[in-house]
Tab-separated table of C-alpha atoms in Angstrom:
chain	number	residue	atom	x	y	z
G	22	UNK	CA	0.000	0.000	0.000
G	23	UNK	CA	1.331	3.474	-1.047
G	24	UNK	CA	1.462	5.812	1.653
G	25	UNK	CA	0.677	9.437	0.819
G	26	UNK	CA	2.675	12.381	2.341
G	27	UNK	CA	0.312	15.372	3.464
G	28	UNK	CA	3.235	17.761	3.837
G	29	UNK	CA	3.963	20.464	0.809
G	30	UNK	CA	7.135	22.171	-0.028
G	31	UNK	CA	6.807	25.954	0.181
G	32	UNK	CA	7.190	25.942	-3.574
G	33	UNK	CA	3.700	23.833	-3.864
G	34	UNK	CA	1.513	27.025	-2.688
G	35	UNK	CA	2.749	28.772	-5.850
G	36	UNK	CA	2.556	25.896	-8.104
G	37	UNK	CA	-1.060	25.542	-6.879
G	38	UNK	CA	-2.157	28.835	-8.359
G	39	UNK	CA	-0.002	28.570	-11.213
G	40	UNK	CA	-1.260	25.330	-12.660
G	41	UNK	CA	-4.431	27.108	-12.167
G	42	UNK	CA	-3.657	29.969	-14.236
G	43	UNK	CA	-2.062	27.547	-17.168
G	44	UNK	CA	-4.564	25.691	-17.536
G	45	UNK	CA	-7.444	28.073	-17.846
G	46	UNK	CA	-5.095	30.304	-20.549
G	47	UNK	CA	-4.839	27.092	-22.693
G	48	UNK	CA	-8.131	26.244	-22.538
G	49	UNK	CA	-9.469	30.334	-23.243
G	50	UNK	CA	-7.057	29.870	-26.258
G	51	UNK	CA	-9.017	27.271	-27.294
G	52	UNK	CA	-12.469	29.171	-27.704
G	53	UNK	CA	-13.202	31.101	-31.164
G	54	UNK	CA	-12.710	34.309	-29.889
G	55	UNK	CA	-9.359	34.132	-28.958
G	56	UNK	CA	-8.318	31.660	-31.616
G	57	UNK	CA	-6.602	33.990	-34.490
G	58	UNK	CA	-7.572	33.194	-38.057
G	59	UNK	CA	-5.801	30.681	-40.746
G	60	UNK	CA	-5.194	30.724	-44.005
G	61	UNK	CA	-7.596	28.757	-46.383
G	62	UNK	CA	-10.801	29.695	-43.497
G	63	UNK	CA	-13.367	31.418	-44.614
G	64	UNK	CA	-13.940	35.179	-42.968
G	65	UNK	CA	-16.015	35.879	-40.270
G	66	UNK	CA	-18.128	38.408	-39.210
G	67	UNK	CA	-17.255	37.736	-35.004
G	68	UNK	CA	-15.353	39.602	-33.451
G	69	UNK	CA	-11.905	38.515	-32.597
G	70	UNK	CA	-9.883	39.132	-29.199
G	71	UNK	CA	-6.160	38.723	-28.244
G	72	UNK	CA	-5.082	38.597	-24.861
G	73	UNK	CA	-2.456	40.455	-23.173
G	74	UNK	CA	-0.255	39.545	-20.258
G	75	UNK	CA	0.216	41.593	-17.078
G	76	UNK	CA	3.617	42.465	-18.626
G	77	UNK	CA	2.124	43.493	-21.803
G	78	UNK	CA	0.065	46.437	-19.880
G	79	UNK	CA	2.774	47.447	-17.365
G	80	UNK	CA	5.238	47.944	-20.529
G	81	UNK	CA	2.867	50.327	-22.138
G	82	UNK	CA	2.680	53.866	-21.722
G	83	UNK	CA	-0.735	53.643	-22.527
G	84	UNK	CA	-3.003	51.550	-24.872
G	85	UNK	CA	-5.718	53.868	-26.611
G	86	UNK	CA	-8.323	50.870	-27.360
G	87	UNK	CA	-9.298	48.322	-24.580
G	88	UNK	CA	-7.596	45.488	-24.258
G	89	UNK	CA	-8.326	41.770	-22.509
G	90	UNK	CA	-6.019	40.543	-20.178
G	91	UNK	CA	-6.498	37.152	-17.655
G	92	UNK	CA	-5.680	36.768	-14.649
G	93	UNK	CA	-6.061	36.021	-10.783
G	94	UNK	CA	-8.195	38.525	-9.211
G	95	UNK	CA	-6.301	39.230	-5.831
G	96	UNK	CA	-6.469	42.172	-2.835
G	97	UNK	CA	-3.613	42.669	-1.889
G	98	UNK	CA	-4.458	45.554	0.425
G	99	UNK	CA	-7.860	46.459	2.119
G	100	UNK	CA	-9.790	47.564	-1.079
G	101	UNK	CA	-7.395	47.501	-3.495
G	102	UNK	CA	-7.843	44.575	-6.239
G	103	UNK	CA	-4.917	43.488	-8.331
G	104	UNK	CA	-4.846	41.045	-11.918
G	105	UNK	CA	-2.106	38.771	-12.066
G	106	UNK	CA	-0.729	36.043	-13.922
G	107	UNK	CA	3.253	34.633	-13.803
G	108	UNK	CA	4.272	37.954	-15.942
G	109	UNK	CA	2.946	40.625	-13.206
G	110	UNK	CA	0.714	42.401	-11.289
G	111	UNK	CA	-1.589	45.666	-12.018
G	112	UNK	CA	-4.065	47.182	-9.724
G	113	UNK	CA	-7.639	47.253	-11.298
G	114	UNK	CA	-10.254	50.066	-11.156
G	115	UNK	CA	-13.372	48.494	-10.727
G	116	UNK	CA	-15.918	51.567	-10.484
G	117	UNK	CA	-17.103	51.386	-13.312
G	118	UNK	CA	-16.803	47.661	-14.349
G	119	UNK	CA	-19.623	45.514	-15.957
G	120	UNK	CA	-19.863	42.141	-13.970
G	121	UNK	CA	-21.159	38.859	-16.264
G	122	UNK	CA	-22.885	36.297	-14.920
G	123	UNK	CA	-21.007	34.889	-12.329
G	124	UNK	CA	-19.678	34.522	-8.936
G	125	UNK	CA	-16.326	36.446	-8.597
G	126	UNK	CA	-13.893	35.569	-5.788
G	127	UNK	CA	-10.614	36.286	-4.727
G	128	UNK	CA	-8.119	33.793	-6.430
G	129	UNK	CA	-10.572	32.862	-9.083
G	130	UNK	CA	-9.396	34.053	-12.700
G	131	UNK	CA	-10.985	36.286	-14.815
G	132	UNK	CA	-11.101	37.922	-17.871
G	133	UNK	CA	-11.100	41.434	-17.303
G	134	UNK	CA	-11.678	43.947	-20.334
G	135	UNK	CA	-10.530	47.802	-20.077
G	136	UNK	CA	-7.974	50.295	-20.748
G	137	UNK	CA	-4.585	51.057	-19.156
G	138	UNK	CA	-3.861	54.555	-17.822
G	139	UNK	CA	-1.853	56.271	-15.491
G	140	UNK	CA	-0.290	52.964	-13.816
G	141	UNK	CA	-4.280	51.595	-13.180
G	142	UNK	CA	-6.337	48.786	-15.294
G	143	UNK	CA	-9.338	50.874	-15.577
G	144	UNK	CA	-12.308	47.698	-16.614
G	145	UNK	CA	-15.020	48.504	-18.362
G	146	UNK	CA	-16.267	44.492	-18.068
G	147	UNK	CA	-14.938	41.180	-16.219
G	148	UNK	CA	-16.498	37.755	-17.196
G	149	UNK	CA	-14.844	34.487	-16.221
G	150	UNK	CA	-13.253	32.316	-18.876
G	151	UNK	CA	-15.076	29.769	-21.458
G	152	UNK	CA	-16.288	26.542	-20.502
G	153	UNK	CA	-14.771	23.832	-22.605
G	154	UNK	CA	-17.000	20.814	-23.214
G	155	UNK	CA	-14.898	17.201	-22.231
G	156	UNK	CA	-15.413	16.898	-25.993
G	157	UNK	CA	-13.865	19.482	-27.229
G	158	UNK	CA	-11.155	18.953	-24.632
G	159	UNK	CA	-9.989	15.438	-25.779
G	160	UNK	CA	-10.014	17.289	-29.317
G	161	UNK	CA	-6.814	18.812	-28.088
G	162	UNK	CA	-5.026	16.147	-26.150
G	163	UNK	CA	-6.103	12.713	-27.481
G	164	UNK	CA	-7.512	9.474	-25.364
G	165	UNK	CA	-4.830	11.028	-21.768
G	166	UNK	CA	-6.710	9.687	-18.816
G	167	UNK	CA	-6.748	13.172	-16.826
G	168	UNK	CA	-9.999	11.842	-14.497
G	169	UNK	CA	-7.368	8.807	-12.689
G	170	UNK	CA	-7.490	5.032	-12.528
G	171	UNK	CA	-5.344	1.980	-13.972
G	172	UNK	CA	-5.562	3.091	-17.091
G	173	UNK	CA	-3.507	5.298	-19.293
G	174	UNK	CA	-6.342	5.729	-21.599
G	175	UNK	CA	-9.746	7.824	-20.699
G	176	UNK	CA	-12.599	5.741	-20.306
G	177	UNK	CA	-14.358	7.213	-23.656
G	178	UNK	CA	-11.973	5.834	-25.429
G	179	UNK	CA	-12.723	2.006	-24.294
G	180	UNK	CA	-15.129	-0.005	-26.518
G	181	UNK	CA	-15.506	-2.283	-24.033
G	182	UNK	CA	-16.407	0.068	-21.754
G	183	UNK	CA	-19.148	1.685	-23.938
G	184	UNK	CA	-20.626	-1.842	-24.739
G	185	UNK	CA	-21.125	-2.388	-20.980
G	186	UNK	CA	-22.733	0.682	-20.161
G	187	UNK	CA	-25.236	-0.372	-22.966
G	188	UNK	CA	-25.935	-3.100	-21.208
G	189	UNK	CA	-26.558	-1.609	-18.205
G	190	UNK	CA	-29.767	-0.050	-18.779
G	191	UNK	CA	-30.467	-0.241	-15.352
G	192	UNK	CA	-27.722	0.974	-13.312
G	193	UNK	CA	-28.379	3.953	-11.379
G	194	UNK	CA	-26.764	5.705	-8.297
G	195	UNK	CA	-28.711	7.027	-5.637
G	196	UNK	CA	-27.258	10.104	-3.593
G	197	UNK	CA	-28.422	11.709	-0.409
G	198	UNK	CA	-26.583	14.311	1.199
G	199	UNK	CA	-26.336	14.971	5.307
G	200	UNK	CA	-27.484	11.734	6.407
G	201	UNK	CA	-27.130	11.508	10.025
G	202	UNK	CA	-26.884	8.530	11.853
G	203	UNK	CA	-27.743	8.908	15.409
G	204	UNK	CA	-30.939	10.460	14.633
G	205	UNK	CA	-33.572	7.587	14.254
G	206	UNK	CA	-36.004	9.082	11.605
G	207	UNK	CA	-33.085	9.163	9.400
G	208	UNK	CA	-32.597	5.688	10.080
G	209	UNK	CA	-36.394	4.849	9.618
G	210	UNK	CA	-36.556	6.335	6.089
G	211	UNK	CA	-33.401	4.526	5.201
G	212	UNK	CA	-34.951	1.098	5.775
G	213	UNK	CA	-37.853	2.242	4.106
G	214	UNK	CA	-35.170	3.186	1.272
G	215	UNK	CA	-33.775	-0.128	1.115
G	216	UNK	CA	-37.262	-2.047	1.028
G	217	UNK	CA	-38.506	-0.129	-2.112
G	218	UNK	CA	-35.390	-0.278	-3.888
G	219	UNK	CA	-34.675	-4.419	-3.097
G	220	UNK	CA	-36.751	-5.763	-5.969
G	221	UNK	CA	-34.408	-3.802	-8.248
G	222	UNK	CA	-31.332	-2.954	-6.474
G	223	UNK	CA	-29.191	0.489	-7.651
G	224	UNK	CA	-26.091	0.324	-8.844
G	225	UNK	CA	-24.735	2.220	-5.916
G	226	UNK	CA	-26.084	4.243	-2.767
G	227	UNK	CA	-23.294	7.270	-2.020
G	228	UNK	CA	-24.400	8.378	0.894
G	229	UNK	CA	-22.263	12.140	1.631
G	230	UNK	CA	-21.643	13.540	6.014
G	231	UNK	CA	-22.209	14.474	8.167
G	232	UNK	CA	-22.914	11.702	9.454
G	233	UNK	CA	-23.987	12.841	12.757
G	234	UNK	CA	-26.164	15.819	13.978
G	235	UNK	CA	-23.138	16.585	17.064
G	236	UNK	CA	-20.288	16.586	15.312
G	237	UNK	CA	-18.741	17.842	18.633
G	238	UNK	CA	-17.570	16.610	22.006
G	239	UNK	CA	-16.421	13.677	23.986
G	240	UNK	CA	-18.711	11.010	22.502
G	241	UNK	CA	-18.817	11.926	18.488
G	242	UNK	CA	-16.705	8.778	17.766
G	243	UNK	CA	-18.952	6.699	19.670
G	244	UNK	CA	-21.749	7.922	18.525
G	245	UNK	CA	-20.194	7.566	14.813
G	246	UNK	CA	-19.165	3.858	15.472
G	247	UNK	CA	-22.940	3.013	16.672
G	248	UNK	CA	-24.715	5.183	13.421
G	249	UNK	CA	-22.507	2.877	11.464
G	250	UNK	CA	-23.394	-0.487	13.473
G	251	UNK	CA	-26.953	0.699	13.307
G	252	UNK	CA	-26.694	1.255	9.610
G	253	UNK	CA	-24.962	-2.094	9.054
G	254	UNK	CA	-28.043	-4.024	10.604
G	255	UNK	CA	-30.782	-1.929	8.642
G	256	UNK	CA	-28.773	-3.331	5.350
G	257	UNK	CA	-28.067	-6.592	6.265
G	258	UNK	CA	-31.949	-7.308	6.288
G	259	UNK	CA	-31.802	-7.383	2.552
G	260	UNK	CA	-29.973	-9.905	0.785
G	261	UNK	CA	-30.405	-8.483	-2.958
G	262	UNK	CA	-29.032	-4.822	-1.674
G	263	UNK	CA	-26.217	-6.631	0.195
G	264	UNK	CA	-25.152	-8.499	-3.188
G	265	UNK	CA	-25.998	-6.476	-5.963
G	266	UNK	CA	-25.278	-2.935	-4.585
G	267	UNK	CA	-22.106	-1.067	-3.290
G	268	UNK	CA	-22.408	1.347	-0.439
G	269	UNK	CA	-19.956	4.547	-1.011
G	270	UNK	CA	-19.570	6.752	1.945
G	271	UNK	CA	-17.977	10.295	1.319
G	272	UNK	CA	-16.904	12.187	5.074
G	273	UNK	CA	-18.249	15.625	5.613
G	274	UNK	CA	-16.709	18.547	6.674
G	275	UNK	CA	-17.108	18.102	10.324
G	276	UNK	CA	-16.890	14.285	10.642
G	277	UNK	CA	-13.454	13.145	12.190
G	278	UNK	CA	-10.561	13.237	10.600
G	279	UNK	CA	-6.861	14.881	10.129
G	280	UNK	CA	-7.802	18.690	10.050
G	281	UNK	CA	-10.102	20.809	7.851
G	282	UNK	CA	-8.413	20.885	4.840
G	283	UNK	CA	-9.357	19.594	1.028
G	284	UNK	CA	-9.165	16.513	0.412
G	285	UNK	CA	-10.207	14.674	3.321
G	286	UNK	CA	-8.869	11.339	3.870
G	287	UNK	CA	-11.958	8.453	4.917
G	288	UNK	CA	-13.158	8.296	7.881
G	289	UNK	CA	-10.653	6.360	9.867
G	290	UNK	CA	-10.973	2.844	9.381
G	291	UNK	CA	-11.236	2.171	13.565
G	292	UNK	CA	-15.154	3.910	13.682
G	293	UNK	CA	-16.224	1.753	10.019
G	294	UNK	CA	-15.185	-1.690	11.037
G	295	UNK	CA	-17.846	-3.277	11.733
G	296	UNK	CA	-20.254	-2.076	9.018
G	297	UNK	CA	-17.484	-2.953	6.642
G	298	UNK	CA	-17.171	-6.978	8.004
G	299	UNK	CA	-20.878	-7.130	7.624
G	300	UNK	CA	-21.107	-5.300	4.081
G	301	UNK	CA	-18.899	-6.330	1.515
G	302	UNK	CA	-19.938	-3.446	-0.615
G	303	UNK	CA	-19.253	-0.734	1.919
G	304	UNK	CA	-16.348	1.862	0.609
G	305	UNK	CA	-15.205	4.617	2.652
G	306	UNK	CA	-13.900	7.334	-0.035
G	307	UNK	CA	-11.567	10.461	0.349
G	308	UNK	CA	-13.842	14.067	0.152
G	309	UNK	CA	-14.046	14.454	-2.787
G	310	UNK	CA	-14.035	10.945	-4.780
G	311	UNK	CA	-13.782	10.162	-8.528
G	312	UNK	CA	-16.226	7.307	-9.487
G	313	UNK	CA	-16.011	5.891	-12.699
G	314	UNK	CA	-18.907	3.360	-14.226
G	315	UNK	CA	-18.401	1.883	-17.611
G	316	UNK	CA	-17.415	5.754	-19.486
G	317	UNK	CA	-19.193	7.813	-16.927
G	318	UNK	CA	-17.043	9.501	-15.235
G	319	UNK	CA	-18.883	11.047	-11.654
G	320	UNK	CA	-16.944	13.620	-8.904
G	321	UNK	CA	-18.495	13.342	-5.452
G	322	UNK	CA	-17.811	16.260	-3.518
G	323	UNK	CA	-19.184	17.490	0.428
G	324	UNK	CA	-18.891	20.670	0.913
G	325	UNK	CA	-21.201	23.930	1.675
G	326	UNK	CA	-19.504	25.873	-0.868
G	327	UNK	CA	-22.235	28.241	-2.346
G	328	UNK	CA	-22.500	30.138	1.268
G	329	UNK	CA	-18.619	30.434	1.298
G	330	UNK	CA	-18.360	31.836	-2.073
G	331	UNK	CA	-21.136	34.540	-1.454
G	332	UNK	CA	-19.202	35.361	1.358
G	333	UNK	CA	-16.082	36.023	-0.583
G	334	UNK	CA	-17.330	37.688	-3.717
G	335	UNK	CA	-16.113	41.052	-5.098
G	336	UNK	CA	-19.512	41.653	-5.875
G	337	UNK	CA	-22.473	40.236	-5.417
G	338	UNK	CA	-24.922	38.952	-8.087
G	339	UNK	CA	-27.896	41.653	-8.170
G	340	UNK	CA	-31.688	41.010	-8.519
G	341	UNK	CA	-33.384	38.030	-8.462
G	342	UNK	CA	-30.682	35.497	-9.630
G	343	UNK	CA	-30.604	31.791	-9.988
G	344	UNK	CA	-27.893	31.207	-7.451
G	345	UNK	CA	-27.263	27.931	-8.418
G	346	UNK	CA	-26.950	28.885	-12.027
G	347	UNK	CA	-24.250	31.215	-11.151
G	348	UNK	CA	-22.712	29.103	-8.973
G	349	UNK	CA	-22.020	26.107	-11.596
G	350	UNK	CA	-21.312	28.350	-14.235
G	351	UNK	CA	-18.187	29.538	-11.806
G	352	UNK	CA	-16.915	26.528	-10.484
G	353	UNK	CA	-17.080	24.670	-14.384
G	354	UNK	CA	-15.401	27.729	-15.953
G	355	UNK	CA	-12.963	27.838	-13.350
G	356	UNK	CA	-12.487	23.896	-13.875
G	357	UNK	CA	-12.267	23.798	-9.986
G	358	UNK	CA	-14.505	22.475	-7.227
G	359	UNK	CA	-13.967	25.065	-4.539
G	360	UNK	CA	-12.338	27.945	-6.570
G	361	UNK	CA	-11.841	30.137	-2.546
G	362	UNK	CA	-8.591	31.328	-1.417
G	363	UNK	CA	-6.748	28.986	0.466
G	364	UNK	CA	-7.731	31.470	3.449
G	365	UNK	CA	-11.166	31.230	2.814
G	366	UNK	CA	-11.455	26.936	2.781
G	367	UNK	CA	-7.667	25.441	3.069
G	368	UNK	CA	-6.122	22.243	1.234
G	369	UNK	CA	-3.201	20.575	0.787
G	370	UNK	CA	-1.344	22.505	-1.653
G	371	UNK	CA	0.239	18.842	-3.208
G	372	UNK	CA	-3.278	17.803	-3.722
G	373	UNK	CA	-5.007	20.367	-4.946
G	374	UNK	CA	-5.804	19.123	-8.649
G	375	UNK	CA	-8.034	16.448	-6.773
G	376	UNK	CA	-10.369	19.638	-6.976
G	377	UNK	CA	-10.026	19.814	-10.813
G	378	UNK	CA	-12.772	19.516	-12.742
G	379	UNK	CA	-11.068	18.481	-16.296
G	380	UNK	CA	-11.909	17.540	-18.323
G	381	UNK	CA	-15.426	17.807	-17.244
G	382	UNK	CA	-17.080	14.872	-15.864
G	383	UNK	CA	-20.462	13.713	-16.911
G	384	UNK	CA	-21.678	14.437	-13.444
G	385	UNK	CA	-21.304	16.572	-10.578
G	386	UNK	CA	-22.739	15.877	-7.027
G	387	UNK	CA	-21.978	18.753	-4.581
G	388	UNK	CA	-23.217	17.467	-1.472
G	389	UNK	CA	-24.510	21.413	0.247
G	390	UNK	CA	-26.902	22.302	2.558
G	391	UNK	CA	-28.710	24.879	0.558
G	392	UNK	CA	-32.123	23.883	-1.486
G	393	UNK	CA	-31.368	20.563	-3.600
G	394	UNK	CA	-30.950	21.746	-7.587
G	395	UNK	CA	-30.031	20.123	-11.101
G	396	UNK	CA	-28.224	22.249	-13.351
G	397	UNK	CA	-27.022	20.999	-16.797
G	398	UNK	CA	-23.889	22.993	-18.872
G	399	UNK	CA	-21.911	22.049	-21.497
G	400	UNK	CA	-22.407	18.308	-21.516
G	401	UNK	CA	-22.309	17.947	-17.786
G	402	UNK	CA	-24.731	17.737	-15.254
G	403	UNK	CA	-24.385	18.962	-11.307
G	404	UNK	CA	-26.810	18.971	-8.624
G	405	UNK	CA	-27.361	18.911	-5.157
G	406	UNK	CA	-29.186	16.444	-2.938
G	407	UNK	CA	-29.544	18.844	-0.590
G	408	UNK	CA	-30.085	18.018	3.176
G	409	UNK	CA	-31.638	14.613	3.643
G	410	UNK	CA	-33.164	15.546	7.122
G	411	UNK	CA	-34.038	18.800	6.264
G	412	UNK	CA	-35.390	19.026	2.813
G	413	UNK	CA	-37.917	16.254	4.179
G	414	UNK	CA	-36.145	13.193	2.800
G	415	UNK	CA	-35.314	14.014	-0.448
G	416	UNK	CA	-32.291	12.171	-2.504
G	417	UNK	CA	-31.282	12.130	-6.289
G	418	UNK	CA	-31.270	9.249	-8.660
G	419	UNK	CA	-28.827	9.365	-11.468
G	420	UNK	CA	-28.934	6.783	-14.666
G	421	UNK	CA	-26.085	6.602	-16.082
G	422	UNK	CA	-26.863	4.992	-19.483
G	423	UNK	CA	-29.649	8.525	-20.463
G	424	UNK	CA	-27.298	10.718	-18.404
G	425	UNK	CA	-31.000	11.462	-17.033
G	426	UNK	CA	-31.698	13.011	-13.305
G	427	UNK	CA	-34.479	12.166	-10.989
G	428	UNK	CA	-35.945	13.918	-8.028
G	429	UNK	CA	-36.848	11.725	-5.331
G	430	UNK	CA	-38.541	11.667	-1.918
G	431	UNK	CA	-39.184	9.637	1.174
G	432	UNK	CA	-42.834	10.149	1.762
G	433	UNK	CA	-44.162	9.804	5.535
């Protein structure tokens, strides 16, 4: 067994935000509007952009038409915001900026669009970069497995892979989000989960933390160890679940483990063992966790993220927006699942493109408390179970083989 080593080298906090930056200014290059024209095309009528470094601006004693530039919005004083990328930094004028649809953070990147004067990138409008379908993505670099596994070939690629997935008409994964397991109506409506899903058993049930209501004290491992036990005894009353269907566990923010930080190991092994001698299917995964059936390729990730980022936004989305709208369209164009500053939500620097979303998956599950939601862009879809307790039950159902989603409740 390969043991992983949680410590970074001070070098790793740069490289974190650098690989960042890369990888988004390939990608932008990608898009039509920054791709120049060849010979032999035909013209075009839309409008074409090229984008400046950092340096480019700071060289110039002043460019008279607006120019684009991306980079990593930062403050680097109380007020002051700053665009940079590995050539520079300039401070920004935001007065009078146009904001696109979007949730803009410190440390996410942008494309900001404006003119250069007196030492100051005065924008006019900031947008965040294009979202590249997984499509057009493997356009550019071939069958490279970036999503992980045994294989040095992406799962697309496999015609083996594609023929099971046909057959598999079936399958589906069932998620539910906050399910805790010292409170006993939770329990309850799990069995009753279990008994109307035996006749045709899922795929797999993730099930996402916290797993308890106290996360705190004296007793939370206890408590933990008996949820589990509890849990274990509810499943082992059905034979077809406990042969047919695998039982993925992804740990929550406050369930125990080594520190706050992204990505959270499993639960330790000491509070699981005896659901895991009973269950043969029972996984404890890492927060978040790849899964990977037949070519889908599915990120699991626990987290109340949408709060955070409203928290840290430059500004705030005005009128009556559809939060969750905004909120995928950031974290897919960003190609990241928690695009805060480290000072906002901390991770291990080494690990951070664990977080990446590229190229995209076909699915999404963020795991928040907020009202559960399915949004679909470019090719992939991401929703939100929402709060089992507290949204009255509810879970999602995911079929891999239509790529379709399915709202489901517990009724009482």
């Amino acid at each position: 067994m390969q043991l992983l080593c949680w410590s970074s080298a001070a070098g790793d906090k740069g490289a974190v935000f650098k690989d960042r930056y890369t990888l988004l200014h390939q990608r932008t290059l990608h898009h039509e509007l920054f791709t120049p024209p060849t010979l032999g095309q035909p013209a075009t009528t839309a409008a074409k952009f090229v984008l400046r470094t950092v340096e480019h601006l700071l060289s110039s004693s002043g460019l008279p038409d607006k120019t684009v530039a991306l980079g990593m919005l930062t403050q680097r004083c109380e007020g002051k915001f700053h665009l940079e990328d590995p050539t520079g930094s300039v401070e920004l004028d935001l007065s009078q900026c146009t904001y696109h649809p979007g949730l803009f953070v410190e440390s996410c990147v942008v494309l900001a669009e404006g003119r250069y004067e007196d030492l100051v990138f005065h924008v006019s409008g900031i947008g965040l970069p294009p979202v590249e379908t997984a499509a057009d993505t493997r356009a550019y670099f071939g069958n490279v497995n970036f999503f992980g596994g045994p294989s040095n070939l992406c799962a697309k690629a496999s015609v083996k892979l594609q023929a099971m997935l046909l057959e598999q008409q079936d399958a589906m994964f069932i998620f539910a989000s906050e399910v805790y397991l010292d409170d006993q109506r939770v329990l309850d409506k799990l069995g009753a989960m279990f008994a109307g899903y035996s006749d045709a058993p899922p795929t797999a049930f993730v099930f996402l933390g916290n797993f308890i209501s106290t996360p705190h004290g004296p007793l939370r491992n206890q408590k933990l160890r008996e949820g589990f036990r509890l849990l274990g005894d509810i499943i082992v009353k059905f034979p077809s679940l406990l042969e047919r269907s695998q039982f993925i566990f992804v740990p929550g923010p406050l369930d125990p483990g080594p520190g706050n930080l992204l990505p959270k190991p499993a639960i330790p092994s000491i509070l699981t063992q005896d659901i895991r001698g009973r269950v043969p299917g029972a996984h404890f995964s890492s927060n978040p966790c790849r899964i990977q059936f037949g070519t889908e390729e599915m990120v699991v990730f626990r987290e109340d993220v949408i709060n955070k980022m409203c928290r840290q936004c430059v500004h705030f989305p005005s009128g009556e927006t559809d939060m969750p709208t905004q909120f995928v369209k950031t974290i897919l164009s960003q190609a990241h699942l928690c695009p805060l500053p480290l000072h906002a939500r901390p991770s291990y620097w080494t690990y951070d493109h664990t977080l990446w979303l590229y190229p995209l998956p076909d699915l999404v599950v963020i795991g928040d408390k907020c009202d559960p939601y399915t949004v679909h862009n470019s090719g992939c879809a991401v929703i939100n179970p929402g709060s089992f307790i507290n949204t009255g039950f509810e879970f999602k159902v995911y079929v891999p083989s239509t790529k379709t989603v399915e709202d489901s409740k517990i009724s009482s």
